Amino acid sequence: MNDDRRECTFIWLIENYSYCWLENGESLVSPDFTAYGLQGTFWSLIDVELKTETKTFPAHKVWLCAISFVFKTMLSSDMREKNSNIIPIDDLENDTVQQLLQFIYTDRLEDLCWDSATKLYYAGDKYQIERLKVICSSFLVNNVSPSSASELLILADKHSDSDLKEAVEDFILRHEEQVFELEEWHKLTETNSQLALKTMLLKYKKKMTDA
């Protein structure tokens, strides 16, 4: 796509406050995320920065606001982010912020693994990007193991995600002999005994229901 078409498309997006896909489904952003795949005038329209402790990531307000209600609130209300055009991010690593922006611009996640999925799930919840949460949650549920079940249960409980919590509880009950013998579960009973107890009680409720 040439620069003129990128510029026209971007202006259309601003006017319609819409998402970043063309009619043929082609993303405006290249998959390799190099400079977001944006050149010329379009690149010069960068108007906000996401800043971690060690790195700054340029972005477009219209994209952030279209995808995230939290970003929209930051950048459209009388908050410091609106005035400074800088969004400080102190609780996410550089790689996670880059993947977050890649998702915002392309609606894709590449090379997702357990560690990145948990961090992006947190980011999706923090910035209220529901589709990102759903993708990461689905990945975690499909890849949970007896040794990671306790971690996922804690994540679901911390974020009050009833669907994710139900899914991991079901996994634990189906693999209870393996899960309850692991060090990860023993650690959970020490650090969050109430959560562990509630999960173990489900085992007996299930037995009573099946009886």
PDB file of C-alpha atoms in Angstrom:
ATOM      1  CA  MET A   1       0.000   0.000   0.000  1.00  0.00           C
ATOM      2  CA  ASN A   2       1.407   3.445  -0.907  1.00  0.00           C
ATOM      3  CA  ASP A   3       1.749   6.342   1.530  1.00  0.00           C
ATOM      4  CA  ASP A   4      -1.151   8.317   0.046  1.00  0.00           C
ATOM      5  CA  ARG A   5      -3.547   5.449   0.544  1.00  0.00           C
ATOM      6  CA  ARG A   6      -2.262   4.883   4.086  1.00  0.00           C
ATOM      7  CA  GLU A   7      -2.834   8.555   4.878  1.00  0.00           C
ATOM      8  CA  CYS A   8      -6.339   8.571   3.417  1.00  0.00           C
ATOM      9  CA  THR A   9      -7.224   5.393   5.278  1.00  0.00           C
ATOM     10  CA  PHE A  10      -5.890   6.821   8.525  1.00  0.00           C
ATOM     11  CA  ILE A  11      -7.937  10.010   8.067  1.00  0.00           C
ATOM     12  CA  TRP A  12     -11.013   7.862   7.465  1.00  0.00           C
ATOM     13  CA  LEU A  13     -10.261   5.959  10.665  1.00  0.00           C
ATOM     14  CA  ILE A  14      -9.985   9.182  12.659  1.00  0.00           C
ATOM     15  CA  GLU A  15     -13.256  10.512  11.264  1.00  0.00           C
ATOM     16  CA  ASN A  16     -15.118   7.252  11.853  1.00  0.00           C
ATOM     17  CA  TYR A  17     -13.252   6.204  15.003  1.00  0.00           C
ATOM     18  CA  SER A  18     -13.102   2.717  13.634  1.00  0.00           C
ATOM     19  CA  TYR A  19     -10.759  -0.263  13.586  1.00  0.00           C
ATOM     20  CA  CYS A  20      -7.632  -0.726  11.538  1.00  0.00           C
ATOM     21  CA  TRP A  21      -8.605  -3.213   8.817  1.00  0.00           C
ATOM     22  CA  LEU A  22      -9.126  -2.536   5.155  1.00  0.00           C
ATOM     23  CA  GLU A  23     -12.120  -3.863   3.240  1.00  0.00           C
ATOM     24  CA  ASN A  24     -10.114  -6.832   1.967  1.00  0.00           C
ATOM     25  CA  GLY A  25      -9.040  -7.733   5.508  1.00  0.00           C
ATOM     26  CA  GLU A  26      -5.449  -6.598   5.014  1.00  0.00           C
ATOM     27  CA  SER A  27      -3.879  -5.028   8.073  1.00  0.00           C
ATOM     28  CA  LEU A  28      -2.282  -1.614   7.804  1.00  0.00           C
ATOM     29  CA  VAL A  29       0.563  -2.984   9.907  1.00  0.00           C
ATOM     30  CA  SER A  30       3.109  -5.499   8.755  1.00  0.00           C
ATOM     31  CA  PRO A  31       3.418  -8.737  10.780  1.00  0.00           C
ATOM     32  CA  ASP A  32       7.081  -8.116  11.597  1.00  0.00           C
ATOM     33  CA  PHE A  33       6.060  -4.963  13.517  1.00  0.00           C
ATOM     34  CA  THR A  34       9.136  -3.101  12.180  1.00  0.00           C
ATOM     35  CA  ALA A  35       8.258   0.534  12.809  1.00  0.00           C
ATOM     36  CA  TYR A  36       4.683  -0.840  12.800  1.00  0.00           C
ATOM     37  CA  GLY A  37       5.080  -1.205   9.020  1.00  0.00           C
ATOM     38  CA  LEU A  38       4.147   2.454   8.651  1.00  0.00           C
ATOM     39  CA  GLN A  39       6.128   4.885   6.532  1.00  0.00           C
ATOM     40  CA  GLY A  40       6.013   8.485   5.323  1.00  0.00           C
ATOM     41  CA  THR A  41       3.175  10.725   6.389  1.00  0.00           C
ATOM     42  CA  PHE A  42       1.352   7.999   8.276  1.00  0.00           C
ATOM     43  CA  TRP A  43       4.382   7.358  10.480  1.00  0.00           C
ATOM     44  CA  SER A  44       4.665  11.091  11.169  1.00  0.00           C
ATOM     45  CA  LEU A  45       1.159  11.059  12.657  1.00  0.00           C
ATOM     46  CA  ILE A  46       2.433   9.305  15.792  1.00  0.00           C
ATOM     47  CA  ASP A  47       1.021  11.351  18.684  1.00  0.00           C
ATOM     48  CA  VAL A  48       1.489   9.343  21.891  1.00  0.00           C
ATOM     49  CA  GLU A  49       4.127   7.205  23.565  1.00  0.00           C
ATOM     50  CA  LEU A  50       3.881   4.201  25.863  1.00  0.00           C
ATOM     51  CA  LYS A  51       6.812   4.382  28.242  1.00  0.00           C
ATOM     52  CA  THR A  52       8.211   1.544  30.347  1.00  0.00           C
ATOM     53  CA  GLU A  53      11.137   1.853  32.725  1.00  0.00           C
ATOM     54  CA  THR A  54      13.648   1.286  29.928  1.00  0.00           C
ATOM     55  CA  LYS A  55      11.949   1.859  26.575  1.00  0.00           C
ATOM     56  CA  THR A  56       9.501   4.102  24.741  1.00  0.00           C
ATOM     57  CA  PHE A  57       6.962   2.824  22.211  1.00  0.00           C
ATOM     58  CA  PRO A  58       5.366   5.294  19.750  1.00  0.00           C
ATOM     59  CA  ALA A  59       1.707   4.850  18.896  1.00  0.00           C
ATOM     60  CA  HIS A  60      -1.450   6.560  17.622  1.00  0.00           C
ATOM     61  CA  LYS A  61      -4.101   7.779  20.048  1.00  0.00           C
ATOM     62  CA  VAL A  62      -6.919   6.860  17.702  1.00  0.00           C
ATOM     63  CA  TRP A  63      -5.827   3.225  17.639  1.00  0.00           C
ATOM     64  CA  LEU A  64      -5.376   2.953  21.384  1.00  0.00           C
ATOM     65  CA  CYS A  65      -8.717   4.628  22.072  1.00  0.00           C
ATOM     66  CA  ALA A  66     -10.585   2.503  19.543  1.00  0.00           C
ATOM     67  CA  ILE A  67      -9.397  -0.730  21.143  1.00  0.00           C
ATOM     68  CA  SER A  68      -9.229   0.132  24.842  1.00  0.00           C
ATOM     69  CA  PHE A  69     -11.731   2.029  26.976  1.00  0.00           C
ATOM     70  CA  VAL A  70      -8.973   2.559  29.549  1.00  0.00           C
ATOM     71  CA  PHE A  71      -6.709   4.210  26.988  1.00  0.00           C
ATOM     72  CA  LYS A  72      -9.671   6.242  25.746  1.00  0.00           C
ATOM     73  CA  THR A  73     -10.328   7.510  29.263  1.00  0.00           C
ATOM     74  CA  MET A  74      -6.676   8.374  29.777  1.00  0.00           C
ATOM     75  CA  LEU A  75      -6.389  10.280  26.513  1.00  0.00           C
ATOM     76  CA  SER A  76      -9.761  12.012  26.336  1.00  0.00           C
ATOM     77  CA  SER A  77     -10.324  13.112  29.938  1.00  0.00           C
ATOM     78  CA  ASP A  78      -8.411  15.580  32.069  1.00  0.00           C
ATOM     79  CA  MET A  79      -5.648  13.184  33.028  1.00  0.00           C
ATOM     80  CA  ARG A  80      -1.894  13.611  32.875  1.00  0.00           C
ATOM     81  CA  GLU A  81      -1.605  11.208  29.908  1.00  0.00           C
ATOM     82  CA  LYS A  82      -3.735  13.521  27.766  1.00  0.00           C
ATOM     83  CA  ASN A  83      -1.599  16.537  28.570  1.00  0.00           C
ATOM     84  CA  SER A  84       1.799  14.853  28.334  1.00  0.00           C
ATOM     85  CA  ASN A  85       1.032  12.427  25.474  1.00  0.00           C
ATOM     86  CA  ILE A  86       2.953   9.832  27.475  1.00  0.00           C
ATOM     87  CA  ILE A  87       1.399   6.736  29.000  1.00  0.00           C
ATOM     88  CA  PRO A  88       3.664   5.358  31.741  1.00  0.00           C
ATOM     89  CA  ILE A  89       3.645   1.572  32.064  1.00  0.00           C
ATOM     90  CA  ASP A  90       5.573   0.382  35.095  1.00  0.00           C
ATOM     91  CA  ASP A  91       4.140  -3.103  35.487  1.00  0.00           C
ATOM     92  CA  LEU A  92       4.726  -4.624  32.036  1.00  0.00           C
ATOM     93  CA  GLU A  93       7.965  -5.777  30.441  1.00  0.00           C
ATOM     94  CA  ASN A  94       9.133  -4.362  27.117  1.00  0.00           C
ATOM     95  CA  ASP A  95       8.332  -7.554  25.215  1.00  0.00           C
ATOM     96  CA  THR A  96       4.805  -7.580  26.616  1.00  0.00           C
ATOM     97  CA  VAL A  97       4.185  -3.953  25.636  1.00  0.00           C
ATOM     98  CA  GLN A  98       5.456  -4.651  22.137  1.00  0.00           C
ATOM     99  CA  GLN A  99       3.162  -7.678  21.820  1.00  0.00           C
ATOM    100  CA  LEU A 100       0.289  -5.627  23.211  1.00  0.00           C
ATOM    101  CA  LEU A 101       0.803  -2.947  20.574  1.00  0.00           C
ATOM    102  CA  GLN A 102       1.202  -5.545  17.879  1.00  0.00           C
ATOM    103  CA  PHE A 103      -2.176  -6.971  18.851  1.00  0.00           C
ATOM    104  CA  ILE A 104      -3.797  -3.535  18.960  1.00  0.00           C
ATOM    105  CA  TYR A 105      -2.555  -2.738  15.449  1.00  0.00           C
ATOM    106  CA  THR A 106      -2.885  -6.140  13.781  1.00  0.00           C
ATOM    107  CA  ASP A 107      -5.383  -8.176  15.825  1.00  0.00           C
ATOM    108  CA  ARG A 108      -2.781 -10.955  15.885  1.00  0.00           C
ATOM    109  CA  LEU A 109      -0.543 -12.594  18.457  1.00  0.00           C
ATOM    110  CA  GLU A 110       2.617 -14.315  17.313  1.00  0.00           C
ATOM    111  CA  ASP A 111       4.739 -16.896  19.137  1.00  0.00           C
ATOM    112  CA  LEU A 112       2.357 -17.086  22.089  1.00  0.00           C
ATOM    113  CA  CYS A 113       3.647 -19.201  24.964  1.00  0.00           C
ATOM    114  CA  TRP A 114       2.538 -19.773  28.555  1.00  0.00           C
ATOM    115  CA  ASP A 115       4.586 -16.926  30.008  1.00  0.00           C
ATOM    116  CA  SER A 116       3.608 -14.358  27.384  1.00  0.00           C
ATOM    117  CA  ALA A 117      -0.045 -15.447  27.509  1.00  0.00           C
ATOM    118  CA  THR A 118      -0.273 -14.859  31.265  1.00  0.00           C
ATOM    119  CA  LYS A 119       1.343 -11.430  30.924  1.00  0.00           C
ATOM    120  CA  LEU A 120      -0.841 -10.427  27.981  1.00  0.00           C
ATOM    121  CA  TYR A 121      -3.920 -11.701  29.811  1.00  0.00           C
ATOM    122  CA  TYR A 122      -3.000  -9.318  32.630  1.00  0.00           C
ATOM    123  CA  ALA A 123      -2.511  -6.490  30.119  1.00  0.00           C
ATOM    124  CA  GLY A 124      -5.831  -7.256  28.444  1.00  0.00           C
ATOM    125  CA  ASP A 125      -7.609  -7.107  31.790  1.00  0.00           C
ATOM    126  CA  LYS A 126      -5.813  -3.947  32.872  1.00  0.00           C
ATOM    127  CA  TYR A 127      -6.657  -2.051  29.688  1.00  0.00           C
ATOM    128  CA  GLN A 128     -10.050  -3.714  29.153  1.00  0.00           C
ATOM    129  CA  ILE A 129      -9.186  -5.297  25.828  1.00  0.00           C
ATOM    130  CA  GLU A 130     -11.637  -8.168  25.980  1.00  0.00           C
ATOM    131  CA  ARG A 131     -10.617  -9.939  22.789  1.00  0.00           C
ATOM    132  CA  LEU A 132      -7.011 -10.096  23.974  1.00  0.00           C
ATOM    133  CA  LYS A 133      -8.162 -11.576  27.277  1.00  0.00           C
ATOM    134  CA  VAL A 134     -10.288 -14.176  25.515  1.00  0.00           C
ATOM    135  CA  ILE A 135      -7.454 -15.266  23.206  1.00  0.00           C
ATOM    136  CA  CYS A 136      -4.977 -15.554  26.069  1.00  0.00           C
ATOM    137  CA  SER A 137      -7.487 -17.287  28.318  1.00  0.00           C
ATOM    138  CA  SER A 138      -8.280 -19.827  25.611  1.00  0.00           C
ATOM    139  CA  PHE A 139      -4.580 -20.494  25.067  1.00  0.00           C
ATOM    140  CA  LEU A 140      -3.984 -20.991  28.790  1.00  0.00           C
ATOM    141  CA  VAL A 141      -6.928 -23.353  29.195  1.00  0.00           C
ATOM    142  CA  ASN A 142      -5.830 -25.396  26.186  1.00  0.00           C
ATOM    143  CA  ASN A 143      -2.257 -25.624  27.463  1.00  0.00           C
ATOM    144  CA  VAL A 144      -2.723 -25.988  31.210  1.00  0.00           C
ATOM    145  CA  SER A 145      -0.932 -28.896  32.888  1.00  0.00           C
ATOM    146  CA  PRO A 146      -1.043 -30.329  36.420  1.00  0.00           C
ATOM    147  CA  SER A 147       2.027 -28.294  37.337  1.00  0.00           C
ATOM    148  CA  SER A 148       0.618 -24.997  35.988  1.00  0.00           C
ATOM    149  CA  ALA A 149      -2.963 -25.465  37.178  1.00  0.00           C
ATOM    150  CA  SER A 150      -2.346 -23.749  40.523  1.00  0.00           C
ATOM    151  CA  GLU A 151      -0.839 -20.715  38.795  1.00  0.00           C
ATOM    152  CA  LEU A 152      -3.789 -20.458  36.441  1.00  0.00           C
ATOM    153  CA  LEU A 153      -6.266 -20.808  39.303  1.00  0.00           C
ATOM    154  CA  ILE A 154      -4.573 -17.906  41.099  1.00  0.00           C
ATOM    155  CA  LEU A 155      -4.654 -15.816  37.913  1.00  0.00           C
ATOM    156  CA  ALA A 156      -8.364 -16.446  37.375  1.00  0.00           C
ATOM    157  CA  ASP A 157      -9.188 -15.682  41.012  1.00  0.00           C
ATOM    158  CA  LYS A 158      -7.087 -12.517  41.049  1.00  0.00           C
ATOM    159  CA  HIS A 159      -8.872 -11.139  37.997  1.00  0.00           C
ATOM    160  CA  SER A 160     -12.332 -12.348  39.062  1.00  0.00           C
ATOM    161  CA  ASP A 161     -12.647 -14.278  35.800  1.00  0.00           C
ATOM    162  CA  SER A 162     -15.403 -16.786  36.541  1.00  0.00           C
ATOM    163  CA  ASP A 163     -15.203 -18.519  33.147  1.00  0.00           C
ATOM    164  CA  LEU A 164     -11.449 -19.065  33.386  1.00  0.00           C
ATOM    165  CA  LYS A 165     -11.758 -20.133  37.007  1.00  0.00           C
ATOM    166  CA  GLU A 166     -14.446 -22.671  36.188  1.00  0.00           C
ATOM    167  CA  ALA A 167     -12.332 -24.104  33.387  1.00  0.00           C
ATOM    168  CA  VAL A 168      -9.229 -24.544  35.545  1.00  0.00           C
ATOM    169  CA  GLU A 169     -11.271 -25.941  38.428  1.00  0.00           C
ATOM    170  CA  ASP A 170     -12.706 -28.516  36.061  1.00  0.00           C
ATOM    171  CA  PHE A 171      -9.183 -29.424  34.945  1.00  0.00           C
ATOM    172  CA  ILE A 172      -8.014 -29.770  38.539  1.00  0.00           C
ATOM    173  CA  LEU A 173     -10.897 -32.062  39.419  1.00  0.00           C
ATOM    174  CA  ARG A 174     -10.210 -34.225  36.378  1.00  0.00           C
ATOM    175  CA  HIS A 175      -6.522 -34.474  37.327  1.00  0.00           C
ATOM    176  CA  GLU A 176      -6.831 -34.208  41.098  1.00  0.00           C
ATOM    177  CA  GLU A 177      -4.451 -37.047  41.946  1.00  0.00           C
ATOM    178  CA  GLN A 178      -1.671 -35.431  39.950  1.00  0.00           C
ATOM    179  CA  VAL A 179      -2.398 -31.830  40.924  1.00  0.00           C
ATOM    180  CA  PHE A 180      -2.822 -32.354  44.674  1.00  0.00           C
ATOM    181  CA  GLU A 181       0.506 -34.178  44.951  1.00  0.00           C
ATOM    182  CA  LEU A 182       2.578 -31.433  43.358  1.00  0.00           C
ATOM    183  CA  GLU A 183       4.652 -28.841  45.163  1.00  0.00           C
ATOM    184  CA  GLU A 184       2.793 -26.063  43.329  1.00  0.00           C
ATOM    185  CA  TRP A 185      -0.471 -27.121  44.975  1.00  0.00           C
ATOM    186  CA  HIS A 186       1.114 -27.477  48.409  1.00  0.00           C
ATOM    187  CA  LYS A 187       2.468 -23.956  48.040  1.00  0.00           C
ATOM    188  CA  LEU A 188      -1.003 -22.702  47.112  1.00  0.00           C
ATOM    189  CA  THR A 189      -2.493 -24.259  50.261  1.00  0.00           C
ATOM    190  CA  GLU A 190       0.049 -22.278  52.282  1.00  0.00           C
ATOM    191  CA  THR A 191      -0.213 -18.936  50.492  1.00  0.00           C
ATOM    192  CA  ASN A 192      -3.931 -18.955  49.645  1.00  0.00           C
ATOM    193  CA  SER A 193      -5.559 -21.636  51.767  1.00  0.00           C
ATOM    194  CA  GLN A 194      -9.074 -20.278  51.184  1.00  0.00           C
ATOM    195  CA  LEU A 195      -8.781 -20.603  47.404  1.00  0.00           C
ATOM    196  CA  ALA A 196      -7.332 -24.106  47.684  1.00  0.00           C
ATOM    197  CA  LEU A 197     -10.036 -25.169  50.145  1.00  0.00           C
ATOM    198  CA  LYS A 198     -12.854 -23.887  47.927  1.00  0.00           C
ATOM    199  CA  THR A 199     -11.442 -25.850  45.002  1.00  0.00           C
ATOM    200  CA  MET A 200     -11.078 -29.046  47.031  1.00  0.00           C
ATOM    201  CA  LEU A 201     -14.644 -28.698  48.314  1.00  0.00           C
ATOM    202  CA  LEU A 202     -15.837 -28.821  44.725  1.00  0.00           C
ATOM    203  CA  LYS A 203     -14.519 -32.387  44.642  1.00  0.00           C
ATOM    204  CA  TYR A 204     -16.864 -33.459  47.426  1.00  0.00           C
ATOM    205  CA  LYS A 205     -19.809 -31.478  46.059  1.00  0.00           C
ATOM    206  CA  LYS A 206     -19.314 -33.251  42.753  1.00  0.00           C
ATOM    207  CA  LYS A 207     -19.287 -36.637  44.467  1.00  0.00           C
ATOM    208  CA  MET A 208     -22.504 -35.794  46.310  1.00  0.00           C
ATOM    209  CA  THR A 209     -24.135 -34.683  43.072  1.00  0.00           C
ATOM    210  CA  ASP A 210     -23.063 -37.843  41.253  1.00  0.00           C
ATOM    211  CA  ALA A 211     -24.159 -40.106  44.114  1.00  0.00           C
TER     212      ALA A 211
END
